[in-house]
Amino acid sequence: MLDERSRQILNAVIQSYINRPDPVGSRYVTKKYDFGVSPATIRNIMADLEEMGFLSQPHTSAGRVPTDRGYRFYVDSLLNDKKCSFDAQIAQDIVKRLEGIKNDINAFFAEVSATLSRMSNYMGIAQPPKTESATFKKLELIRYKEDSIVAVLLTNESIIRSRILRVAPPLTQEDLNRIAGYMNTEYSGLSVDEIRTILTNRIKTERVMWDNLLVRAIKIYEQLLAFTDNELFMEGLFDVMSMPEFSDISRIRDAYRAIKDKHMLLRIVEDLSKTEGVQVIIGAENPIEELNRFSIVASTYGACGKKMGVIALIGPTRMDYSKAISMVEMVSNCICETLNESE
Amino acid sequence: MLDERSRQILNAVIQSYINRPDPVGSRYVTKKYDFGVSPATIRNIMADLEEMGFLSQPHTSAGRVPTDRGYRFYVDSLLNDKKCSFDAQIAQDIVKRLEGIKNDINAFFAEVSATLSRMSNYMGIAQPPKTESATFKKLELIRYKEDSIVAVLLTNESIIRSRILRVAPPLTQEDLNRIAGYMNTEYSGLSVDEIRTILTNRIKTERVMWDNLLVRAIKIYEQLLAFTDNELFMEGLFDVMSMPEFSDISRIRDAYRAIKDKHMLLRIVEDLSKTEGVQVIIGAENPIEELNRFSIVASTYGACGKKMGVIALIGPTRMDYSKAISMVEMVSNCICETLNESE
DNA sequence: ATTAGCACTCTCTAAGAGAGAGTGCTAACA
DNA sequence: TGTTAGCACTCTCTCTTAGAGAGTGCTAAT
């Protein structure tokens, strides 16, 4: 439905516009790209492209601007074509930088989001792996004060979760040791979430054989998991906001609030985490209205084939998709590499 | 040097300007505040105040705007006069909200900064207590993988610090227990920092009596403290940035970077933490040039008379100092209360 | 000491003119 | 039939100008 030349012109317009957010005119296209035809011809084709919904005009006598549909076409052909691969050197640098802090899962993913942002000038987002999907390694329970204990949960994925929990009635350190011992011998190697299911089933079927302590164990375990430290690291919000298309500060207020709102982003990220590989959400494709002028390039990451979380870049719809996609892809690979090494 | 009426007029101008950042004219003052004199008189006095450096004019035929010196005068007399005390109800609400999360020191101070920001519409900053100044309660060491252990440090102040540490050569769980046991029996109740000093001294004087393990203990302890999770929570950056005086987005770029830069803020906060009580830094009083158009209202907080950290509000120089001061004061008290209860 | 009156200064806004960029259409051309 | 040159037209942007409005400083009168 779109001949080769039209596609090339569409690409030319989009790339121009990505470089600088000014409407692209026919004359400019002939000057900058060598199609061997006159501006008038370009104009005709651009009019066609507009009719098909790939381009639009801010006003009658302005150049053309890509529509979301235009970007979509562009991105799809980008995803199908060759991947513009990244400099291996850069990847090495990132791996090296991440290597140093892989033992601190939060610092690690904070650095991931910072790296994404720094390299792209868009907003970088990194969701650390959920404790729930990690592999239970060890539980340690320590008496803290009369009515409170400290529970420390270790997983194979270098995730440590430690919390002060309220327990009533009080438990002795011996009790705690027995509970922890039970958990550690029985459940080591299962996923944190599986254990939760098993525990709740167990209490139904076995009817308090282990008596009190099993119940207490479950309570503690639940309490420990109740804290959703479902963090999301983001960096570079302001970089995006200071791009020329957002120079009118009043208009971006809502967008800012939406982007800043971690919960809202989390919802999107959760959706994304269902699908593997790089995904691109362009402008109004996003269900969140406030984000209609932004695009998201996201990818899941994981180790050993297991999806563990999502990283993403958020930028204006006219973002450099080619760069963003390859960057997200690369960083995702770096994460996998680093995580796998630490196994 | 300043008669009563002049002071009142200065106050009037400043309060007007705080409400809305428009230069304040003589006519406006007579209308809004009832001094029983004509605009001409006000003009004379304002001219005097300008001469003394408390007010200035954006241009010859505009109203007056307070200078930093004007604000300083205003704030000082504010601090000397009655404290505008806060609604006890609000304080109760805050205490209640904080109560629920006092066991998670990070969530706690994240909430503090959010509360400060939400209530004032300025930027709220909260520095959680440093681990170093907390009281050592217990150290727990757990073997994690061949060459790494998990160290968990508990303090009386509900601070948990847990890290994966690399240890070489490997240590058995027994070794770890001995090290932890040693630390727990010897040092419980001292401050985390004191212990550090004692340990290093000890190794010098006692010359490796405890042999290897003491050295290992010190190494682990140092390693654990090496991570400066000297966090600073901030909330509401954008609220400040979207105030009318910053409507020109390009001009606030540097300021944004300065404010966002936690390290820079940390330096200021560190300075502030030396002095007790509420402190106000107005505009250019701040050594950081990028922050010359902002003011900071800060206060230390602590429990049992011990200074533990700093909270602050950052806003434009025309911020509502009265409100900001009493708010910071109140929140500081709420923190103290909550922390003391948990002892 | 205070005030009314007045000339003056500066900003802000609206309106208008002209330049510039880019389009769509038409008619000619290969 | 696809391409192109030419041209009138549209819309934005910028610059200028003029006038309104707000507020001042000064002077002379109270």
Coordinates of N, CA, C and O (backbone and C1' of nucleotides) in Angstrom, one line a residue, chain A residues 5 36-38 41 43-44 59-61, chain D residues 2-7 9-12:
Chain A
R5 N 9.3 4.6 -2.5 CA 9.7 6.0 -2.4 C 8.9 6.7 -1.3 O 9.4 7.5 -0.6
G36 N 16.1 13.1 -6.0 CA 16.1 13.4 -7.5 C 14.8 13.9 -8.0 O 14.5 13.7 -9.2
V37 N 13.9 14.4 -7.2 CA 12.7 15.0 -7.7 C 12.5 16.4 -7.1 O 13.2 16.8 -6.2
S38 N 11.6 17.1 -7.7 CA 11.4 18.5 -7.2 C 10.5 18.5 -6.0 O 9.8 17.6 -5.7
T41 N 6.9 17.4 -6.4 CA 6.6 16.0 -6.3 C 6.5 15.5 -4.9 O 5.6 14.8 -4.4
R43 N 5.8 17.3 -2.4 CA 4.5 17.8 -1.9 C 3.3 16.8 -2.1 O 2.5 16.6 -1.3
N44 N 3.3 16.4 -3.4 CA 2.2 15.4 -3.7 C 2.2 14.2 -2.9 O 1.2 13.8 -2.3
H59 N -0.8 23.6 10.7 CA -1.7 24.6 10.1 C -1.5 24.5 8.6 O -0.5 24.0 8.1
T60 N -2.4 25.1 7.8 CA -2.5 24.9 6.4 C -1.1 25.2 5.7 O -0.8 24.4 4.7
S61 N -0.4 26.2 6.1 CA 0.8 26.5 5.3 C 2.0 26.2 6.1 O 3.0 26.9 6.0
Chain D
dG2 P 0.6 7.8 -12.8 O5' 2.0 8.4 -12.5 C5' 3.2 7.7 -13.0 C4' 4.3 8.7 -13.1 C3' 4.6 9.5 -11.9 O3' 6.0 9.6 -11.7 C1' 4.1 11.0 -13.7
dT3 P 6.6 10.4 -10.5 O5' 7.0 11.8 -11.2 C5' 7.9 11.9 -12.2 C4' 8.1 13.3 -12.7 C3' 8.5 14.3 -11.6 O3' 9.7 14.9 -11.9 C1' 6.7 15.1 -12.9
dT4 P 10.4 15.8 -10.9 O5' 10.0 17.3 -11.4 C5' 10.3 17.6 -12.8 C4' 9.6 18.9 -13.1 C3' 9.9 20.1 -12.1 O3' 10.4 21.1 -12.8 C1' 7.6 19.9 -12.7
dA5 P 11.4 22.1 -12.1 O5' 10.7 23.5 -12.5 C5' 10.5 23.7 -13.9 C4' 9.4 24.8 -14.0 C3' 9.6 26.0 -13.1 O3' 9.5 27.2 -13.9 C1' 7.5 25.1 -12.8
dG6 P 9.7 28.6 -13.3 O5' 8.2 29.1 -13.0 C5' 7.2 28.8 -14.0 C4' 5.9 29.3 -13.6 C3' 6.0 30.6 -12.7 O3' 5.0 31.5 -13.1 C1' 4.8 28.9 -11.6
dC7 P 5.1 33.0 -12.6 O5' 3.8 33.0 -11.6 C5' 2.6 32.3 -12.1 C4' 1.6 32.2 -11.0 C3' 1.7 33.4 -10.0 O3' 0.4 33.8 -9.7 C1' 1.8 31.4 -8.8
dC9 P -5.1 35.0 -4.9 O5' -5.0 34.1 -3.6 C5' -5.1 32.7 -3.7 C4' -4.7 32.0 -2.5 C3' -5.1 32.8 -1.2 O3' -5.8 32.0 -0.3 C1' -2.8 32.0 -1.2
dT10 P -6.5 32.8 1.0 O5' -5.7 32.0 2.1 C5' -5.4 30.6 1.9 C4' -4.5 30.1 3.1 C3' -4.8 30.8 4.4 O3' -4.8 29.8 5.4 C1' -2.5 31.0 3.9
dC11 P -5.6 30.1 6.7 O5' -4.4 30.2 7.8 C5' -3.5 29.0 7.8 C4' -2.2 29.5 8.4 C3' -2.3 30.4 9.6 O3' -1.8 29.7 10.8 C1' -0.6 31.2 8.1
dT12 P -1.7 30.3 12.2 O5' -0.2 30.7 12.2 C5' 0.8 29.6 12.0 C4' 2.2 30.2 12.0 C3' 2.5 30.9 13.3 O3' 3.8 30.5 13.7 C1' 2.9 32.4 11.5

